[in-house]
Every structure is written in C-alpha cells, then in structure tokens.
XYZ file of C-alpha atoms in Angstrom:
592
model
C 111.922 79.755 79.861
C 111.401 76.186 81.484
C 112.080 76.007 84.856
C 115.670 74.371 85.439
C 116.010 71.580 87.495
C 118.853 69.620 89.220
C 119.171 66.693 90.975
C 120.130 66.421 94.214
C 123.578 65.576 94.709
C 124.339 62.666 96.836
C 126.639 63.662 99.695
C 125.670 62.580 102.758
C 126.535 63.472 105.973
C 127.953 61.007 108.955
C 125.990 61.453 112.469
C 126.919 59.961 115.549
C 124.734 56.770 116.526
C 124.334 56.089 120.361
C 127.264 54.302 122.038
C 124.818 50.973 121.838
C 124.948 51.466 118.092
C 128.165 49.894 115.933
C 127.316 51.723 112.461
C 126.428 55.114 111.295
C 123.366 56.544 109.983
C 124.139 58.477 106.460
C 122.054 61.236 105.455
C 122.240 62.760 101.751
C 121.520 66.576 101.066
C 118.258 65.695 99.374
C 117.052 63.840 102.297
C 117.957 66.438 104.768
C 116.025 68.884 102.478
C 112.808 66.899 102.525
C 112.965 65.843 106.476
C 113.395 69.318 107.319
C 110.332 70.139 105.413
C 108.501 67.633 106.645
C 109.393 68.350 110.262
C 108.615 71.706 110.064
C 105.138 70.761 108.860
C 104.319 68.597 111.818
C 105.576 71.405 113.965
C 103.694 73.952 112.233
C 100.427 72.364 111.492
C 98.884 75.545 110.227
C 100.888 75.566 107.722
C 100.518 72.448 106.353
C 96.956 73.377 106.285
C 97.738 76.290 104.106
C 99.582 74.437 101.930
C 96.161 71.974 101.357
C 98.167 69.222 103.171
C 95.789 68.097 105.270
C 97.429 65.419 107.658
C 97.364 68.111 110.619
C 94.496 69.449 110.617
C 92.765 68.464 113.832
C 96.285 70.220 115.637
C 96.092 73.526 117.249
C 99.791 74.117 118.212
C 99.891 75.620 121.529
C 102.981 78.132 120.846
C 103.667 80.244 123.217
C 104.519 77.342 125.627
C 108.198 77.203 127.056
C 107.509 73.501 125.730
C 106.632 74.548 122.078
C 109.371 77.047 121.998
C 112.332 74.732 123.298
C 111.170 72.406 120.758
C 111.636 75.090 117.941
C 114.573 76.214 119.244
C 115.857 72.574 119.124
C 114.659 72.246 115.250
C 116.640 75.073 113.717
C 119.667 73.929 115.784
C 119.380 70.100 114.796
C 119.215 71.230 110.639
C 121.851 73.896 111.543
C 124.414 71.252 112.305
C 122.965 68.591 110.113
C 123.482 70.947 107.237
C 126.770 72.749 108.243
C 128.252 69.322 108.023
C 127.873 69.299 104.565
C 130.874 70.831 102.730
C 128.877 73.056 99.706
C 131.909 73.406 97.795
C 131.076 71.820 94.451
C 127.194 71.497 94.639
C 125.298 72.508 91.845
C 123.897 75.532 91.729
C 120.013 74.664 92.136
C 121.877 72.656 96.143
C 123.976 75.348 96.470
C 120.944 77.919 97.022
C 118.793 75.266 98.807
C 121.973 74.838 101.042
C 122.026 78.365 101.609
C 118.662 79.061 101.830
C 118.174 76.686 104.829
C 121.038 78.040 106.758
C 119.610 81.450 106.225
C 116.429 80.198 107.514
C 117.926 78.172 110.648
C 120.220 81.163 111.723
C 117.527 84.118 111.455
C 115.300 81.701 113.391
C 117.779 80.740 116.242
C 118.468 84.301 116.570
C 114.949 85.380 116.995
C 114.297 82.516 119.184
C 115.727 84.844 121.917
C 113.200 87.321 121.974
C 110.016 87.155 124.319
C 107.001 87.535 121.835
C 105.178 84.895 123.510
C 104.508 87.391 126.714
C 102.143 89.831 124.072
C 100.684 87.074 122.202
C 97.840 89.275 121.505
C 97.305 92.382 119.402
C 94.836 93.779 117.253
C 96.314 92.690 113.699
C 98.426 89.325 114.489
C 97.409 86.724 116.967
C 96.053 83.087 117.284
C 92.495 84.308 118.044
C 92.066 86.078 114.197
C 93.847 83.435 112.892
C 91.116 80.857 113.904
C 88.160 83.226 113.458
C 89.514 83.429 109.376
C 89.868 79.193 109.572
C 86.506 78.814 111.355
C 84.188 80.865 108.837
C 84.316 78.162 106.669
C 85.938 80.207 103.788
C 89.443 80.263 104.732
C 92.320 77.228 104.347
C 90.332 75.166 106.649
C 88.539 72.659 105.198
C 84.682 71.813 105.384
C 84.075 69.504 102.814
C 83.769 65.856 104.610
C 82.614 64.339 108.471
C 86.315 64.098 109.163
C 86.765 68.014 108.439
C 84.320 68.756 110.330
C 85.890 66.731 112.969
C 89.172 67.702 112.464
C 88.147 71.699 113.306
C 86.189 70.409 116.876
C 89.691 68.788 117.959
C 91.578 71.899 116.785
C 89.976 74.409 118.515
C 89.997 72.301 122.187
C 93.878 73.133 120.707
C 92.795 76.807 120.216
C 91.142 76.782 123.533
C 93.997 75.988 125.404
C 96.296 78.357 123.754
C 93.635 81.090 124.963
C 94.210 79.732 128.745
C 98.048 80.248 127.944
C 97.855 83.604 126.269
C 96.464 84.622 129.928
C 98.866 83.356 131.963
C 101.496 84.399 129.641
C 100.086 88.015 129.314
C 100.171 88.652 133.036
C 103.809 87.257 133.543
C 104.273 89.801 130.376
C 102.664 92.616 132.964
C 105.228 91.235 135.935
C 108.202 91.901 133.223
C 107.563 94.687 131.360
C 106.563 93.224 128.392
C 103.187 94.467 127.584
C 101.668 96.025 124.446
C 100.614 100.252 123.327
C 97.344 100.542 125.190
C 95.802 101.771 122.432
C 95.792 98.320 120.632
C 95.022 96.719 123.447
C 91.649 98.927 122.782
C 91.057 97.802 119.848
C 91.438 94.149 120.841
C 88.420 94.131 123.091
C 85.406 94.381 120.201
C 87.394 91.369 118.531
C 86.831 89.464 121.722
C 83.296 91.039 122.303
C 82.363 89.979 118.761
C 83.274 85.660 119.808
C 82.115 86.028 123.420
C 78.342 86.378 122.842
C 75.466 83.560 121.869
C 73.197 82.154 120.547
C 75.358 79.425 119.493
C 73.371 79.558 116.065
C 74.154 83.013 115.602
C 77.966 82.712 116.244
C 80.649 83.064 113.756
C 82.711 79.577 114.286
C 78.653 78.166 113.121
C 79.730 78.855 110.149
C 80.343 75.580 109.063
C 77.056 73.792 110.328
C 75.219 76.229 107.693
C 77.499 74.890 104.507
C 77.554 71.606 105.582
C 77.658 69.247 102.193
C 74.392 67.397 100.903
C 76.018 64.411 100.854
C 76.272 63.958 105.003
C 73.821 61.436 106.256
C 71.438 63.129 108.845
C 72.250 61.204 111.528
C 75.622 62.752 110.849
C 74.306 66.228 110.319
C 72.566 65.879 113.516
C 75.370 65.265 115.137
C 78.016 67.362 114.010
C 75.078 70.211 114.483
C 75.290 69.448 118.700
C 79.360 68.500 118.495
C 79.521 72.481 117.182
C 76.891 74.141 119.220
C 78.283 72.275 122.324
C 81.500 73.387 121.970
C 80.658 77.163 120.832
C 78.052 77.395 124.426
C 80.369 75.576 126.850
C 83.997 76.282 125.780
C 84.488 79.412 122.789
C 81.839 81.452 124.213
C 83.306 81.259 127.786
C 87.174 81.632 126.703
C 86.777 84.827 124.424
C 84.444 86.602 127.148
C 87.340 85.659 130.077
C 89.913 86.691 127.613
C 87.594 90.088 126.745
C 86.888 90.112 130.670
C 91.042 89.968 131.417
C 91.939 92.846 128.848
C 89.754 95.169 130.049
C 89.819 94.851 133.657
C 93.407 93.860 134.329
C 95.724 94.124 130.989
C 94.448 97.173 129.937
C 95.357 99.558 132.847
C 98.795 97.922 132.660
C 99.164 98.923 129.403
C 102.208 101.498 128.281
C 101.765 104.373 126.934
C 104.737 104.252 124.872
C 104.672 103.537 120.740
C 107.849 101.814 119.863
C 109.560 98.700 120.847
C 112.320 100.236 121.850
C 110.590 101.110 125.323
C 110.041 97.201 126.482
C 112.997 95.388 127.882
C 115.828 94.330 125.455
C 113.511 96.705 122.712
C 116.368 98.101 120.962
C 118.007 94.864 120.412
C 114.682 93.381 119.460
C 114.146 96.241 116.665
C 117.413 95.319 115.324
C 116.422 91.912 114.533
C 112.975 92.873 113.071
C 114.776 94.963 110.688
C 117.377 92.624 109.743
C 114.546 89.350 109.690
C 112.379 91.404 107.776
C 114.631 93.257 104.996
C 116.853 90.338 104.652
C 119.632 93.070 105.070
C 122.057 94.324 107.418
C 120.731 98.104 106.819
C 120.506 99.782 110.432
C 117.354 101.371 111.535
C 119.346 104.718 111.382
C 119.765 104.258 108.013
C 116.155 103.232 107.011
C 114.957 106.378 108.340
C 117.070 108.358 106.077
C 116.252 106.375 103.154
C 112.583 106.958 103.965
C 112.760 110.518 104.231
C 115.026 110.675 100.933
C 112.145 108.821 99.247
C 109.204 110.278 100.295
C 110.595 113.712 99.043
C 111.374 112.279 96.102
C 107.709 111.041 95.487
C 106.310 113.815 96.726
C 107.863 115.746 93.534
C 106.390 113.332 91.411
C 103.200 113.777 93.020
C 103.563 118.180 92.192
C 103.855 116.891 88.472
C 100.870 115.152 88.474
C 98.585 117.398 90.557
C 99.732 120.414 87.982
C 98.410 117.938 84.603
C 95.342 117.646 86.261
C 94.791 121.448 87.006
C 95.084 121.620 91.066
C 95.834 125.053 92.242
C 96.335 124.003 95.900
C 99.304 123.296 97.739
C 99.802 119.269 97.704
C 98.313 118.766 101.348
C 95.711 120.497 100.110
C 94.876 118.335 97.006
C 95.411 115.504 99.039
C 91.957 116.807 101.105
C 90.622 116.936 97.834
C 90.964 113.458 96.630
C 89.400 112.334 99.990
C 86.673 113.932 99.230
C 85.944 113.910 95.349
C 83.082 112.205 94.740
C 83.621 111.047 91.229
C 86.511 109.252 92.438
C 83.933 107.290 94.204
C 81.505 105.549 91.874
C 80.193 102.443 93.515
C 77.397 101.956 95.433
C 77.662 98.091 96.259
C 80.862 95.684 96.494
C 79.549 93.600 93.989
C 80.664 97.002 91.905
C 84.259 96.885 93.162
C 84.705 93.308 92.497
C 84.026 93.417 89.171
C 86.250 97.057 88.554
C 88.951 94.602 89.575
C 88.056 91.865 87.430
C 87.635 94.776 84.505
C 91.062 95.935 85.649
C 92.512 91.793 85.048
C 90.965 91.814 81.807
C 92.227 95.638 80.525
C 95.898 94.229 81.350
C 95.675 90.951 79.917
C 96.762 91.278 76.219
C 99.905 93.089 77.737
C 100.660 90.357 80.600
C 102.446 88.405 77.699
C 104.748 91.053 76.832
C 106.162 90.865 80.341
C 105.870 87.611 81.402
C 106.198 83.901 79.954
C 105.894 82.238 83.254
C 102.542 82.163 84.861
C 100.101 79.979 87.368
C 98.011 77.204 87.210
C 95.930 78.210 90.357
C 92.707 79.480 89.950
C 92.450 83.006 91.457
C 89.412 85.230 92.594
C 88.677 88.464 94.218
C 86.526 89.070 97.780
C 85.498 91.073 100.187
C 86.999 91.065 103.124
C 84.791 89.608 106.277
C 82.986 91.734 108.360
C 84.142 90.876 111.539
C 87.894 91.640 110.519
C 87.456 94.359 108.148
C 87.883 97.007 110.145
C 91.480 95.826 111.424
C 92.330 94.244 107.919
C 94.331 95.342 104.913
C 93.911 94.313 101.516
C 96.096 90.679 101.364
C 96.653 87.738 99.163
C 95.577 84.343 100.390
C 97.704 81.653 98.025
C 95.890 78.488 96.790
C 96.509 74.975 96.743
C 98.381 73.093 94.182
C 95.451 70.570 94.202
C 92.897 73.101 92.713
C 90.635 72.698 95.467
C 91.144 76.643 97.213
C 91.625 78.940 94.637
C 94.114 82.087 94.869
C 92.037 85.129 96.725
C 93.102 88.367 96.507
C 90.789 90.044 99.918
C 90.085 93.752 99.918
C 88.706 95.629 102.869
C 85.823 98.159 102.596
C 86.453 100.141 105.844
C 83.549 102.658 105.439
C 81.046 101.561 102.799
C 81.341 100.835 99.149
C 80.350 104.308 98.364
C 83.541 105.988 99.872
C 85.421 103.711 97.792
C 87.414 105.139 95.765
C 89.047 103.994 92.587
C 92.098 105.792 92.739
C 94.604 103.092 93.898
C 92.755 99.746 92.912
C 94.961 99.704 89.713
C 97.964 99.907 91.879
C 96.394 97.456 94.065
C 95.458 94.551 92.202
C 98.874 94.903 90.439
C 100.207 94.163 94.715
C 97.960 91.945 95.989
C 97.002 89.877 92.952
C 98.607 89.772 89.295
C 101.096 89.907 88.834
C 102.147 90.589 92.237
C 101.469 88.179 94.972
C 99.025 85.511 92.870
C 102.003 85.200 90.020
C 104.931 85.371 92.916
C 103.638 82.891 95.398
C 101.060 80.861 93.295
C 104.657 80.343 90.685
C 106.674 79.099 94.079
C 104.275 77.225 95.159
C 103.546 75.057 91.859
C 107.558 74.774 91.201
C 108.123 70.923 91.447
C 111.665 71.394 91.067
C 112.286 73.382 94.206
C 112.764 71.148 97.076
C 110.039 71.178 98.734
C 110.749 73.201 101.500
C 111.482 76.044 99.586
C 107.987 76.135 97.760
C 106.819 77.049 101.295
C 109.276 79.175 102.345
C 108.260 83.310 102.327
C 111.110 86.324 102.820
C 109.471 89.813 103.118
C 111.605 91.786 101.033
C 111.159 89.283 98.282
C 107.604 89.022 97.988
C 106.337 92.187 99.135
C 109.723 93.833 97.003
C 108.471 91.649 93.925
C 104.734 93.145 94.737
C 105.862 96.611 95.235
C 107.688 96.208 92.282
C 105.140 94.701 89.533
C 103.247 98.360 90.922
C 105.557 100.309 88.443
C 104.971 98.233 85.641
C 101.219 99.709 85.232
C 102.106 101.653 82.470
C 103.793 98.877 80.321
C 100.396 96.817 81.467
C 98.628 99.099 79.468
C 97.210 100.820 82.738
C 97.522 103.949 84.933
C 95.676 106.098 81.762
C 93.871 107.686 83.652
C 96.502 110.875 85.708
C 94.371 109.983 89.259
C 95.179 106.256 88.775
C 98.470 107.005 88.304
C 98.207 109.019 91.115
C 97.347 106.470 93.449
C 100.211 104.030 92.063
C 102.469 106.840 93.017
C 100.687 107.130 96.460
C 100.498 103.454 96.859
C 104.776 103.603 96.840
C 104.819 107.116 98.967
C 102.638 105.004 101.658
C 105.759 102.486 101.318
C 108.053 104.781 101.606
C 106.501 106.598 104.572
C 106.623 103.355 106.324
C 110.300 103.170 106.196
C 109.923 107.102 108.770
C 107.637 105.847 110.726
C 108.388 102.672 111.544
C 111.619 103.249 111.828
C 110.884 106.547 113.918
C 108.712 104.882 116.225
C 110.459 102.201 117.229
C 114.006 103.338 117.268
C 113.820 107.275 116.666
C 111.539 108.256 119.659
C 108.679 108.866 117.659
C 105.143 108.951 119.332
C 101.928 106.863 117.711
C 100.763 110.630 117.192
C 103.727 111.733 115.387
C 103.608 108.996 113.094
C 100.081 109.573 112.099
C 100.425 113.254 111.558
C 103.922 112.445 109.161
C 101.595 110.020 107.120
C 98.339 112.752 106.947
C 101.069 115.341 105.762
C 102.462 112.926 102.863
C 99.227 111.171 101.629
C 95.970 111.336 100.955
C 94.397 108.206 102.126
C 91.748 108.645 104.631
C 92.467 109.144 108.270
C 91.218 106.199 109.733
C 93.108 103.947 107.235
C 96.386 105.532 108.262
C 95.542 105.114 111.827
C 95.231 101.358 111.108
C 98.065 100.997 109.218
C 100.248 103.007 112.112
C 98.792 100.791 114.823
C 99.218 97.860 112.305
C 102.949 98.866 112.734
C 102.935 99.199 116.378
C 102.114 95.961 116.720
C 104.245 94.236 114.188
C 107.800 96.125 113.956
C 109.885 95.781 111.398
C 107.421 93.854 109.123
C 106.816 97.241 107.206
C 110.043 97.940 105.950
C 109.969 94.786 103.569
C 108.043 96.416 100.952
C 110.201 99.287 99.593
C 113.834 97.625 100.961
C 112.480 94.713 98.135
C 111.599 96.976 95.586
C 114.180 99.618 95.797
C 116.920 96.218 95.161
C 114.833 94.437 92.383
C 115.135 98.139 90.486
C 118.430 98.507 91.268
C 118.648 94.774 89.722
C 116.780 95.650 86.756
C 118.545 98.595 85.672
C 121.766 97.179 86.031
C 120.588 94.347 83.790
C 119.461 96.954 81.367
C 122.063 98.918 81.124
C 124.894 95.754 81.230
C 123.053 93.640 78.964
C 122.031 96.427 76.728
C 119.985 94.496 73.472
C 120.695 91.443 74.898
C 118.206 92.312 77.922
C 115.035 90.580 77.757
C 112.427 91.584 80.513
C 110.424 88.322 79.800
C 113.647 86.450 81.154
C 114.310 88.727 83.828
C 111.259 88.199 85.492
C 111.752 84.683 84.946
C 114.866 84.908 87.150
C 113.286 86.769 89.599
C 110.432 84.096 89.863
C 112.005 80.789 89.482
C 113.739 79.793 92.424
C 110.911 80.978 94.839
C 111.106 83.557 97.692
C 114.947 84.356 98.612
C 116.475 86.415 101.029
C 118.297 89.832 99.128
C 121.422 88.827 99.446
C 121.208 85.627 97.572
C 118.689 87.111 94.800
C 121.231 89.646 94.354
C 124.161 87.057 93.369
C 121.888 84.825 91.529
C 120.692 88.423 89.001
C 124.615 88.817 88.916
C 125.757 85.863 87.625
C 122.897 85.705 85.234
C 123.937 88.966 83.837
C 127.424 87.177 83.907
C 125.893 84.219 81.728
C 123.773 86.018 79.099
C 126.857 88.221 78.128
C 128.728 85.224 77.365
C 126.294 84.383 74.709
C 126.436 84.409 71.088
C-alpha cells in the first residue's frame, strides 16, 4: 500500500497585528504545521541533531533555566491558540490528524510544564550529562566528519558546561524544597561523574573525536583542533564533572530521601497522574494500572507453567526461573563479536517471512552494537533511529552487563523483534522517511505507540518463522511478563506505597532475569515514572485493534494492510490510532 498523501488545505487563520500595523498577517494550516516544526527545532537543538539536521549543532540548550522553561511554556501556548483558531470541521483527513495531533502535543506539554523536574535534573538513567557523554564519543548523532563539526561540539559543550553550573544551583534549591531524588540513585550517579572527572586529557572519553579525526584535515588544522579539545577537557570538563561528583557526595547525597515513589515529593501524586496519562496516552488511573498488571502477570505466568512442563522442569516456576539463570548452555558465547552476529543470524532466519507480514519497509541502513562501556552498566538495550540522508545508520545497542559469557540467548529473539525489526527500526525508521507527513509529525514520538508497536511485533515471532526453540519462546513470554510486571511496580511504587525493595522482590518472584538487571530496571523506574507503563498499555490496544479487525473483517482482513495502518501516519497518541483502525475497518467493509 502507497502511502496516502493530502495536501494541505488552505485555511488560514487571522492574527492580530500591533496597533501600528493597518493589515493582518494570514497564516494557512500548512504553514502553521511547518513553523511549529521548525520552531521547535531551534528550541530543541538536540533534536535537530538527531534528526541529521545539522544547523544547531554548536547549541547546548541550557534547560532547566526559569528562562528556557518560560520560553517553552510560551511555545505550546502560542501554537495552542494559533491552531485552535482554525475551525477543523471539513479538513481532510491526513489535516484533520495533523490538527489533532498538534493540539495533543501542545496540551500534554502545557500541562506538564507545571511540574518541577528541573530541581532533580540528575539521575542515573536520564540527564544532560549521559546525554553528552553518548554525543561526545564520536559514535553517537553528533557529527565528526569536518573542521566545522569539530567546532561545532567545542561551542556546545561551553553550552553543556553551563548547564552543569545550573544543575547545581538548581539541585540545592531542589534540597531547600523537597524536591530531591531516592538516595540510592543518587549512588549510582557518582561513578558516572568519577568516570568524566579524571585526566589525562588524552585518556578521556570526550577525546574521542581527536583519535577519528578524518585524513582529509590539514595538520595545521589537526594541530589545532588537538589543543582546542585537550584545552577544554583539562580546564573546563574535567573541573565541572569532579565539582558536580564533589557536590553529590558531600552535600546532595545526605539530603537524599529515602523514599521510592514520587508520590513522597511535593505535589507527587498529582505529578504521577500526569506521567501516567503523558506516557499511556490514556486517561487509565494508576489504580487501575496496578490491577491490570497483576491480572496480566498471572495470566503469563500460566503460560510460562505450559512451557516449563514441554521442556521437562519438575520445579516449582520460581524455581526454574533459578535454573535458567544459571544454565550454561543457554549461554554459548564467549566474545560480543558472537552475540552480534546471533542477532544478525536471527535478521536473516526471519527474513523470507518479513514479506508475509509486511509490504512497507525502510530505506535506512540499520546495524547492531555493543553498548559503550562507560554506560553499560546503567543502560538497556535501545534503538538509536538514523538519518534520512544515509549518513548514521539505524543502531539497535545491546548492553552486556556481566560479560559475554553470561549472555544468554534466551530473549535475544524477543529482543531484536523490540529494539530492531520490525519493532523500533521498521516503526521509527518508516515515520521518519514518510515525506507526506508534515514534517513535524515525522519527529514526533508517543510511548504507547512505539514501545506498544515494539511490544507488539514481540508476538509475531512465531509467524516470523522464530521462537522454535521452547526456551526462546520462553524468553518472548518473559520479555512481555517483564512488561507486565512494570505496570505493579511502577504503579506500586509511585502511587501504591510500595518500597524500591518490594518492587525488586515482586520482579525476582515473576521472572527469571538476573538480579542485577532487575535492580536496574527498578531504579530505571524510580527515576523516570510513568515512562514504563507505555509498553504493555500500547500493546494490550494494538491487540485489542487487531482482533477486532479480524474478527469484523473476517476474509476481508489482510495483516499486510493492517500493519500498514498502524505504520503510516507515524507515532499517534491511543486515542487517535484507535479511531483511525475504526474507520478503516469501516472502509474495507464497504468494499466489493
């Protein structure tokens, strides 16, 4: 199915000139559309450089300014009335999502603008300072590739610099209020800093660059660039991350709660009911997330008794859970070089099936790493998109926590159905390519839609021609139990009462990865509520979706086409994917 495009329709919108001015300034739709996008770019300059639009690139915004977040604010208001100006009656229906789409996206924003995340702008999984450590190795979206990259990165990190400064001052007015973060993150924030707040300069990680530089730089310009880098990393990066190192562990630390959830900071509760709602795309409650989590983790776990009894376990299901974390012969590999290339054996097995499934697929190139060192022990297996320019390739990044040779195989089936194809690489890489999206939707990401579509594309091993082995089907099932255990404990710590204990020992009772993954993963949670719950809220509606199509459209349903519904108009909030799957079911029954 080809991608269906419409233009732009040509209302415009009236807005009052200054009392100096005689005439009015008209705006159409489609020109609203692409200023807001473009707006948004110069205000979010990382982004831009994710995209592979590289006008920004020498900007560090510094956002957890009063400044920075008034000017935000401002934004979503100014597009807000803009669009709401606009009467959508009669637009077609590519404007009519775009229209609502944007409104979605200005209202969830104004409402979260309320909030005081920039007092913790620091935790172990989401903050400025692993953002740039991923852009300053060289081999993230930041590019090294000419003088005026290389440039470019010195002027954004005097940006990154000053940011630190603010996270500071921001974290001890954050102390004053009662806004502070679970000490035990706070912990593991200190050997991040440690690991940027020691020399020699030519031994740090943001040298990165000066060892790749291209062939093609003069050495007068090599020379140069070489001091610029070493300059900055002695006298400024050095010096930032050990006062910021220095400041955690001798002042923010001890002020540190004890507490797990949200809930316990001021305004918590309220602030827990907009995670939910900005990350589900829903208006479920966080009372009734926890019951749907405990609904599907029992029924999981009775898939799980099914499979344990094919493969022979006597044991109780706790108990064969201790025994997959210790089978060796679920752990094969002795190098990563091994893993990479069970994944790329895993791409190929799946291949002749893919165009059963699926008519619509990328152009982007796509690969499979390792994650870094320096952030493996924090990071979980993610999808880094593209560009559309085929200069940064799609990477799907897995972590190897505690060697190659505890690796086990079990769930990389599962996983490289999430994380790459045709999970995140086919959702995003598909969005992002769609030239007839406005643009700001191509850029655009909802939770519950692209983890939902990811969690989703996990149950179509089988029809991939995969999970033939029972332990690899195993660990798809496990791989949607760990969902749905999120949906308890996030949901338990943050508005239930639950302690960071209690939601570790629920996770070790339900699943069998290893104990210091789920530790991450519940401190991963801790420190980003709310963002958890997208996965199965996503999937659980795309199924519901699917099987109403099935059933309603009987021999008319084609799967091929239903995916290509669910992937051509880019990442949407629930609600509006759920209207748009209606009134295609609507359409196709109208056909001959």
């Amino acid at each position: 199915m080809k991608y269906t495009f419409f233009p732009a329709m040509a209302l415009c919108l009236v807005i009052a000139c200054s009392p100096k001015q005689e005439q009015h300034t008209q705006v159409t739709l489609d020109s609203l559309f692409k200023n807001f996008h473009e707006e948004r770019l110069r205000l979010f300059p990382l982004l831009a450089t994710s995209m592979g639009d590289n006008r920004y690139n020498d900007i560090f915004p510094n956002n957890i300014t009063q400044e920075y977040r008034q000017q935000v604010k401002d934004f979503y208001q100014r597009y807000k009335d803009q669009l709401a100006a606009h009467d959508p009656a009669g637009l077609t229906d590519n404007d009519r999502m775009s229209y609502d789409i944007l409104m979605y996206e200005c209202d969830i924003n104004l409402e979260g603008s309320k909030f005081n995340d920039h007092l913790m702008p620091i935790t172990q999984t989401r903050s400025a300072t692993l953002q740039v450590g991923l852009l300053g190795s060289g081999k993230g979206n930041q590019p090294f590739k000419t003088v005026k990259d290389y440039e470019n990165w010195l002027s954004r990190l005097e940006g990154y610099i000053a940011w630190c400064d603010t996270a500071i001052v921001n974290m001890r007015k954050g102390i004053a209020q009662g806004y502070v973060i679970p000490r035990p993150l706070a912990q593991k924030v200190i050997p991040q800093m440690a690991a940027f707040a020691k020399g020699p300069a030519q031994e740090h990680h943001f040298y990165s660059p000066i060892k790749m530089m291209p062939d093609d730089f003069t050495t007068e310009e090599k020379e140069r660039l070489t001091l610029a880098y070493a300059e900055i990393i002695e006298t400024k990066i050095i010096p930032v991350h050990q006062k910021l190192k220095e400041f955690i562990e001798t002042e923010y630390l001890q002020a540190c709660r004890e507490t797990t959830g949200i809930d316990a900071i001021p305004g918590g509760k309220a602030w827990y009911d907009y995670t939910v709602k900005n990350f589900t795309t829903t208006r479920k409650t966080a009372d009734e997330i926890f019951v749907l989590g405990h609904s599907e983790v029992a029924r999981l776990s009775q898939e799980m008794e099914k499979v344990k009894e094919q493969v022979g376990f006597k044991g109780s299901l706790k108990e064969f859970f201790d025994h997959l974390r210790t089978k060796k012969e679920l752990r094969p590999f002795k190098t990563s070089e091994e893993i990479i290339a069970r994944y790329n054996a895993i791409h190929d097995q799946m291949k002749p099936n893919l165009e059963r499934l699926f008519d619509m697929k990328p152009k982007m190139a796509f690969e499979v790493r390792r994650v870094e060192a320096w952030r493996e022990k924090t990071t979980a297996a993610n999808y880094n998109v593209g560009t559309t320019d085929g200069s940064r390739p799609g990477i799907f990044y897995f972590p190897v926590k505690d060697g190659p040779e505890n690796y086990s195989y079990i769930q990389m089936e599962d996983l490289f159905l999430h994380e790459a194809i045709p999970g995140h690489h086919y959702q995003i890489a598909l969005k992002v390519e769609n030239t007839n999206l406005p643009e700001f939707r191509r850029y655009l990401n909802y939770g519950a839609y692209t983890e939902g579509w990811a969690l989703y594309t996990e149950s179509l091993g089988k029809e991939l021609g995969l999970y033939t082995d029972p332990y690899s089907y195993f660990g798809m099932l496990e791989g949607e139990m760990h969902r749905a255990i999120r949906l308890v404990v996030d949901a338990g710590m943050h508005s239930q009462g639950w302690t960071r204990e209690q939601a570790i020992q629920y996770s070790l009772d339900h699943e069998g990865a290893a104990e210091s993954n789920i530790i991450s993963e519940i401190e991963r949670y801790m420190a980003n509520p709310g963002q958890a719950l997208s996965y199965k809220v996503g999937q659980l509606k795309i199924l519901e979706l699917r099987a109403k199509a099935e059933q309603e459209l009987g021999e008319k349903f084609d799967i091929r086409q239903f995916h290509n519904q669910l992937l051509d108009s880019g990442s949407l909030p629930l609600d509006l994917l759920d209207a748009k799957i209606n009134r295609w079911i609507e359409q196709v029954k109208k056909t001959a």
